[in-house]
Amino acid sequence: MRVPTVLVLPFPAQGHVNPMAILSQKLVEHGCRVIFVNTDFNHTRVVSSMAKQQHSIDESQIKLVSVPDGLEPDDDRHDFVKVCEATISTMPTSLEKLIEDIHGKGEDRISFIVADFCMAWAMDVAAKLGIKGAIFWPASAAVFATMYNIPKLIDDGVINSDGSMLTTTKTIQLSPGMLEMDAGALFWLKMGDTVNFKPIFDYMVRCVQSLNLAEEWLCDTTYELEPRVLTYFPKILSIGPLLRSYDNTNATSRSLGQFWEEDLSCMKWLDQQPHGSVTYVAFGSITLFDQNQFNELALGLDLTNRPFLWVVRQDNKLTYPSEFQGHKGKIVAWAPQQKVLNHPAISCFITHCGWNSTMEGLSNGVPFLCWPYFAEQIYNKSYICDELKVRLELKPNENKLVSQWEIKKKLNQLLSDEQMRARSLELKEIVVKNVSDQGSGSSNNIRRFVKWLKS
Ligand code: UDP
């Protein structure tokens, strides 16, 4: 059977690159060859973090290549307005040139493109070059369905054509039987108080226009987590949870996609902690704290009087409060999160509710304290608290701060709730069944997708 060469194109953010790197690994395991396209900026980080960890990659399986992101070297790559504008104005041309160069060298013939939903314009490039394509969405099917329905939501008068909410719209329900979504939680409205959401909304609308050029829509979810959405939108193929395979000796680099070097010293530290004792605290790759909130969190962790493993990224340029002792904790700049969550010492996860973190926590049966910051995290929080009913929410006080007392109170409440723990373990069983070798659901969907790729 022929070996298809698949070009994989993530949006340039950690929470998009990671799951697409794992998807690439799965495609390789199923007999495909992958060309993984990062932006130049992220490519340098990925290659450097792999080199520091002495992880190498078999280029006959996955080749890492890159294109410019259209930004200046010093531009803020967490400024999504800038990122979206530069992406749409420069990357389609760069991608087309990259593919033509690859074909020109005669080494590879790209048979298929899998592009991130947020890079769906790549389907236009694919169509122009006569290549078939699929879309991948690294978040919930519910948010995918909402975005796909933006034109309908405008036509039905649910939202305005600039993405703003009608004052009369309180909740959105895409179809009868589906969960009602708080209209204020539409992710482009949650990009931050000072961010102009309009260019981000326009960018997403542009991406939605290309969706129907894609043959398949893949999503990092499972049927059991989102049965109603997946039943109503059968074109969305659940292939989650996308988890790194650490054991497979044939696997490509275990850390592929990580922008930062993983600090493995925390695994040894975890080995020394009692089972079910450690609070894991991590807020993904983008969230930044202000100093007051950072202080409350640090003091809150002390106050819990329990061991904690806390990820404080180096771009969080903050100082620890003078009263902070931290003697029960371990602080790292970047953790091997999936390994950490799988460690028996972990008791719970204080999280910003990024979808990858959510899926990783669910797959390990770890109860969550939810502390969402922006974008679709607000919806994810509602979903895991209200629909799955396995999490508690950290609530800000009148000064918009989650206080140290709130952290202690909710952590104690969470850890003493036996039902919540049992429900988390139940969900774990259901979710990971999807990815076992003989598994149904997501495993079947990936097998079906690859079979179709090879046909
Ligand atoms: N992650 C990690 N080490 C850390 C923190 C996060 O490997 O110390 C990974 C995590 O496993 C996840 C990704 O970074 O795959 C973060 O994605 P998520 O969607 O949770 O949040 P985002 O970064 O997009 O806000």
XYZ file of C-alpha atoms and ligand atoms in Angstrom:
480
model
C 0.000 0.000 0.000
C 1.342 3.456 -0.792
C 2.700 5.759 1.938
C 0.816 9.054 1.833
C 2.777 12.223 2.602
C 0.629 14.481 4.754
C 1.445 18.141 5.293
C 0.337 19.197 8.786
C -0.184 22.902 9.474
C -0.949 24.124 13.024
C -1.866 27.656 14.091
C 1.285 29.148 15.678
C 0.386 28.640 19.355
C 1.494 25.918 21.783
C -2.040 24.643 22.398
C -2.398 24.050 18.639
C 1.121 22.790 17.819
C 1.120 20.146 20.586
C -2.027 18.234 19.592
C -1.099 18.427 15.902
C 2.338 17.009 16.754
C 0.589 14.128 18.521
C -1.769 13.676 15.579
C 1.314 13.543 13.317
C 2.799 10.854 15.511
C -0.420 8.856 15.136
C -0.419 9.299 11.362
C 3.147 7.945 11.292
C 2.135 4.973 13.450
C -0.557 4.248 10.862
C 1.940 4.272 8.008
C 1.912 7.884 6.771
C 4.825 10.252 6.324
C 4.381 13.775 7.725
C 5.768 17.159 6.783
C 5.122 19.367 9.816
C 4.997 23.102 9.106
C 5.721 25.535 11.924
C 6.351 29.239 11.632
C 10.086 30.038 11.525
C 9.809 31.477 15.049
C 8.207 28.360 16.535
C 10.331 25.990 14.461
C 13.461 27.390 16.134
C 11.935 26.880 19.582
C 10.739 23.338 18.850
C 14.087 22.253 17.404
C 16.017 23.877 20.235
C 13.866 22.331 23.006
C 14.217 18.875 21.424
C 17.989 19.323 21.138
C 18.287 20.338 24.810
C 16.494 17.146 25.785
C 18.538 15.090 23.340
C 15.365 13.971 21.606
C 15.793 13.366 17.937
C 13.355 12.779 15.184
C 13.354 10.263 12.364
C 13.148 12.457 9.283
C 11.952 9.601 7.171
C 8.807 9.699 9.316
C 8.325 13.365 10.245
C 10.149 16.211 8.599
C 10.041 19.605 10.321
C 9.911 22.595 7.992
C 8.916 26.234 8.433
C 7.531 29.363 6.816
C 7.714 33.013 7.985
C 4.825 34.213 10.174
C 4.811 37.693 8.632
C 5.723 39.400 11.923
C 8.819 41.390 12.846
C 11.345 39.614 15.103
C 10.374 41.698 18.153
C 6.604 41.592 17.638
C 4.512 40.141 20.477
C 3.403 36.707 19.319
C 0.750 36.573 22.046
C -0.978 39.534 20.368
C -3.571 37.556 18.437
C -4.818 40.552 16.478
C -1.317 41.004 15.043
C -0.813 37.270 14.570
C -4.102 36.845 12.679
C -3.508 39.875 10.449
C 0.045 38.837 9.580
C -1.020 35.221 9.034
C -3.761 35.922 6.534
C -1.793 38.528 4.628
C 1.439 36.535 4.207
C 1.138 32.855 4.952
C -1.072 31.606 2.083
C 1.605 32.753 -0.389
C 4.427 31.325 1.748
C 2.633 27.991 2.094
C 2.026 27.743 -1.647
C 5.707 28.481 -2.316
C 6.803 25.914 0.272
C 4.691 23.196 -1.366
C 5.928 24.108 -4.835
C 9.531 24.018 -3.601
C 9.006 20.595 -2.018
C 7.441 19.294 -5.230
C 10.170 20.982 -7.298
C 12.890 19.064 -5.447
C 11.134 15.828 -6.419
C 11.685 14.310 -2.968
C 8.098 14.272 -1.758
C 4.722 14.646 -3.357
C 2.266 15.970 -0.814
C -0.875 13.919 -1.090
C -2.880 15.559 1.655
C -2.993 18.634 3.894
C -4.318 18.616 7.468
C -4.700 22.229 8.545
C -5.755 23.683 11.858
C -9.250 25.197 11.801
C -7.520 28.522 12.487
C -5.463 27.997 9.297
C -8.434 26.830 7.202
C -7.445 29.243 4.402
C -4.875 26.515 3.611
C -7.764 24.568 2.055
C -7.867 27.238 -0.669
C -4.140 26.753 -1.265
C -4.659 22.984 -1.336
C -7.530 23.267 -3.817
C -5.466 25.550 -6.067
C -2.638 22.986 -6.123
C -4.994 20.025 -6.603
C -4.342 18.559 -3.138
C -7.073 17.230 -0.862
C -7.386 18.493 2.668
C -8.868 18.054 6.134
C -9.406 20.430 9.035
C -8.345 19.740 12.592
C -9.801 21.564 15.599
C -7.832 21.306 18.874
C -10.782 22.182 21.118
C -14.364 21.099 21.772
C -16.787 20.087 19.056
C -19.271 22.542 20.587
C -16.987 25.497 19.891
C -16.262 24.118 16.397
C -19.995 23.909 15.713
C -20.537 27.437 16.998
C -17.903 28.847 14.686
C -19.176 26.884 11.716
C -22.568 28.408 12.443
C -21.381 32.029 12.575
C -23.077 32.882 9.228
C -26.309 31.281 10.462
C -26.102 33.065 13.814
C -25.809 36.359 11.917
C -28.661 35.468 9.503
C -30.898 34.439 12.398
C -30.171 37.733 14.155
C -28.539 36.034 17.131
C -25.264 38.001 16.784
C -24.409 41.130 14.855
C -22.388 40.906 11.651
C -19.332 42.301 13.457
C -19.473 39.434 15.978
C -20.884 41.544 18.793
C -23.759 40.210 20.784
C -27.300 41.500 20.517
C -28.319 42.761 23.920
C -31.407 40.565 23.714
C -29.418 37.363 23.181
C -28.703 35.635 26.445
C -28.037 32.061 25.380
C -27.315 30.249 22.135
C -28.644 26.836 21.288
C -27.450 25.461 17.961
C -30.053 22.745 17.765
C -32.854 21.382 19.905
C -31.409 19.026 22.528
C -27.995 20.648 22.468
C -26.565 22.391 25.485
C -27.450 26.086 25.731
C -24.347 28.231 25.607
C -24.031 31.531 27.397
C -23.896 34.091 24.558
C -21.365 36.124 26.512
C -19.008 33.136 26.379
C -18.519 33.305 22.599
C -14.772 33.044 22.485
C -13.973 36.076 20.332
C -15.802 38.224 22.900
C -13.497 36.870 25.615
C -10.100 37.843 24.242
C -9.500 40.374 27.034
C -11.022 43.684 28.124
C -8.605 45.779 26.074
C -8.478 43.602 22.966
C -10.417 44.608 19.856
C -12.134 41.309 19.027
C -13.286 42.452 15.562
C -10.095 41.488 13.613
C -10.094 38.110 15.388
C -13.768 37.571 14.545
C -13.097 38.564 10.912
C -10.205 36.125 10.770
C -12.384 33.300 12.075
C -15.120 34.181 9.563
C -12.468 33.965 6.833
C -11.479 30.512 8.081
C -15.100 29.357 8.246
C -15.485 30.266 4.545
C -12.917 27.574 3.651
C -14.283 24.794 5.831
C -16.437 23.228 3.166
C -13.394 22.724 0.931
C -12.150 20.185 3.471
C -13.012 16.514 3.002
C -12.967 15.779 6.745
C -13.274 17.750 9.973
C -11.228 16.184 12.753
C -11.687 17.212 16.365
C -9.797 16.463 19.590
C -12.824 15.180 21.482
C -14.693 11.947 22.077
C -18.235 10.936 21.297
C -19.006 10.247 24.945
C -17.971 13.734 26.023
C -20.017 15.536 23.392
C -22.662 13.141 22.046
C -25.249 15.780 21.234
C -22.963 18.013 19.179
C -21.388 15.091 17.339
C -24.787 13.613 16.552
C -26.065 16.899 15.222
C -22.865 17.635 13.245
C -21.853 14.195 11.956
C -19.142 15.630 9.715
C -17.089 16.359 12.853
C -14.957 13.251 13.401
C -13.875 12.754 17.024
C -10.254 11.574 17.261
C -9.423 12.504 20.851
C -8.018 12.499 23.360
C -4.696 13.128 21.602
C -2.176 11.874 24.144
C 1.567 11.488 23.690
C 2.764 7.904 23.431
C 5.770 7.677 25.715
C 6.214 3.916 25.534
C 6.284 3.258 21.844
C 9.907 2.815 20.827
C 8.983 3.504 17.217
C 7.436 6.796 18.152
C 9.015 10.001 16.972
C 10.350 12.453 19.544
C 8.350 12.294 22.769
C 8.570 16.035 23.210
C 7.788 16.967 19.607
C 6.001 20.296 19.460
C 7.052 21.633 22.872
C 8.221 25.276 22.668
C 10.095 25.002 25.965
C 12.390 22.395 27.420
C 10.518 20.096 29.830
C 11.996 20.154 33.333
C 12.117 16.447 34.121
C 13.383 16.997 37.673
C 9.749 17.312 38.753
C 9.155 13.645 37.948
C 11.789 12.589 40.488
C 10.288 15.021 42.994
C 6.821 13.527 42.369
C 8.218 10.042 42.994
C 9.077 11.179 46.540
C 5.573 12.464 47.349
C 2.779 10.320 48.833
C 0.161 9.018 46.404
C -2.713 11.408 45.802
C -1.092 14.286 47.680
C 0.131 16.848 45.118
C -1.779 19.769 43.632
C -0.611 20.395 40.053
C -0.916 24.070 39.084
C -0.468 25.108 35.446
C -2.116 27.652 33.194
C -0.967 26.619 29.735
C 1.264 28.559 27.392
C -0.340 31.998 27.123
C -1.975 33.063 30.380
C -0.094 35.819 32.188
C -0.837 36.936 35.751
C -0.759 40.387 37.214
C 1.367 40.768 40.325
C -1.562 40.895 42.798
C -3.136 37.736 41.467
C 0.227 36.006 41.394
C 0.738 36.902 45.083
C -2.666 35.488 46.049
C -1.942 32.253 44.213
C 1.491 31.843 45.834
C 0.123 32.520 49.312
C -2.910 30.332 48.633
C -0.643 27.400 47.792
C 1.225 27.904 51.066
C -2.069 28.119 52.910
C -3.265 24.740 51.598
C -0.356 23.156 53.485
C -0.158 20.440 50.832
C 2.606 19.605 48.354
C 2.230 21.392 45.025
C 3.910 21.363 41.641
C 3.545 24.798 40.049
C 4.478 25.764 36.486
C 5.666 29.384 36.364
C 6.761 30.135 32.807
C 9.797 32.331 32.386
C 7.777 34.928 30.468
C 5.741 35.515 33.677
C 8.023 38.339 34.814
C 6.794 38.509 38.403
C 8.313 38.347 41.849
C 7.218 36.021 44.630
C 5.636 37.793 47.618
C 8.043 38.120 50.542
C 5.762 36.027 52.817
C 5.757 33.126 50.339
C 7.541 30.079 51.760
C 6.835 27.457 49.141
C 8.627 24.835 51.194
C 6.016 22.207 50.351
C 6.250 22.859 46.661
C 8.281 22.444 43.532
C 8.269 25.181 40.883
C 9.302 24.522 37.279
C 9.316 26.677 34.159
C 7.720 23.991 31.957
C 6.599 20.517 32.951
C 6.097 17.319 30.970
C 2.399 17.891 31.702
C 0.962 14.673 30.331
C 3.438 12.620 32.350
C 2.792 14.714 35.433
C -0.971 14.241 35.241
C -0.434 10.512 34.907
C 1.686 10.343 38.077
C 0.014 8.654 41.100
C 1.165 11.468 43.412
C -1.152 13.984 41.690
C -4.405 14.675 43.510
C -5.888 17.545 41.512
C -5.202 20.111 38.815
C -5.617 23.874 39.164
C -6.099 24.788 35.501
C -7.015 27.628 33.167
C -9.280 25.157 31.284
C -7.399 25.186 27.990
C -8.888 22.330 25.975
C -5.641 20.321 25.838
C -5.247 20.585 29.590
C -8.895 19.627 29.994
C -8.553 16.510 27.848
C -5.287 15.572 29.550
C -6.828 15.953 33.017
C -9.943 13.986 32.052
C -7.816 11.213 30.546
C -6.000 10.814 33.851
C -9.023 10.996 36.130
C -7.678 14.082 37.891
C -10.271 16.406 39.488
C -9.985 20.055 38.438
C -10.191 23.439 40.089
C -11.234 25.636 37.176
C -9.749 29.077 36.751
C -10.427 30.177 33.155
C -8.846 33.278 31.674
C -9.938 33.931 28.148
C -11.244 32.758 24.778
C -12.932 29.354 24.743
C -11.681 28.542 28.264
C -14.819 30.226 29.614
C -17.021 27.790 27.724
C -14.769 24.833 28.672
C -15.126 25.785 32.332
C -18.936 25.823 32.106
C -18.893 22.531 30.271
C -16.673 20.665 32.717
C -18.314 22.189 35.779
C -21.969 22.218 34.739
C -22.344 19.444 32.180
C -19.760 16.868 33.279
C -20.269 17.882 36.927
C -16.806 16.810 38.036
C -15.102 20.130 38.804
C -15.233 23.134 41.063
C -14.747 26.716 40.033
C -12.448 29.258 41.696
C -14.464 32.442 41.915
C -12.958 35.939 41.926
C -13.921 38.309 44.742
C -15.258 41.887 44.459
C -11.726 43.045 43.524
C -11.693 40.535 40.658
C -9.044 38.481 42.452
C -9.179 34.802 43.292
C -8.116 35.085 46.916
C -5.739 32.796 48.787
C -8.688 31.831 51.048
C -10.816 30.854 48.061
C -7.986 28.615 46.823
C -7.669 26.877 50.184
C -11.437 26.520 50.643
C -12.151 25.098 47.184
C -9.168 22.769 47.246
C -10.304 21.282 50.558
C -13.844 20.995 49.232
C -12.661 19.273 46.052
C -10.380 16.830 47.801
C -12.965 15.800 50.348
C -15.588 15.112 47.688
C -15.460 11.355 47.132
C -18.225 11.453 44.548
C -16.289 13.911 42.430
C -13.219 11.671 42.518
C -15.262 8.587 41.609
C -16.912 10.447 38.743
C -13.479 11.620 37.486
C -12.228 8.031 37.435
C -15.392 6.896 35.656
C -14.888 9.547 32.989
C -11.243 8.553 32.627
C -12.271 4.989 31.793
C -14.776 6.201 29.230
C -12.405 8.697 27.612
C -9.279 6.536 27.375
C -11.222 3.574 25.959
C -11.298 5.666 22.814
C -7.567 5.483 22.301
C -6.690 1.916 23.255
C -5.349 -0.167 20.361
C -8.545 -2.132 20.042
C -10.595 0.881 21.000
C -13.741 1.975 19.273
C -14.756 5.607 18.827
C -11.727 7.809 18.212
C -9.307 4.956 17.373
C -11.726 3.692 14.763
C -12.149 7.174 13.367
C -8.380 7.614 12.975
C -8.080 4.192 11.335
C -10.929 5.080 9.001
C -9.361 8.450 8.204
C -5.954 6.923 7.369
C -7.541 4.154 5.288
C -9.300 6.815 3.325
C -6.011 8.780 2.981
C -4.305 5.724 1.564
C -7.084 4.864 -0.846
N 1.946 22.042 28.787
C 3.121 21.381 29.063
N 3.838 21.775 30.144
C 3.442 22.771 30.967
C 2.228 23.440 30.691
C 1.490 23.030 29.597
O 3.512 20.445 28.346
O 4.167 23.063 31.919
C 1.193 21.644 27.587
C -0.094 20.945 27.937
O 0.151 19.556 28.103
C -0.970 21.267 26.746
C -0.463 22.613 26.252
O 0.819 22.797 26.850
O -0.796 20.270 25.749
C -1.353 23.769 26.665
O -2.528 23.719 25.935
P -3.906 24.213 26.515
O -4.932 24.056 25.444
O -4.212 23.538 27.776
O -3.654 25.744 26.872
P -3.114 26.990 26.023
O -1.638 26.970 26.141
O -3.593 26.834 24.609
O -3.720 28.152 26.728
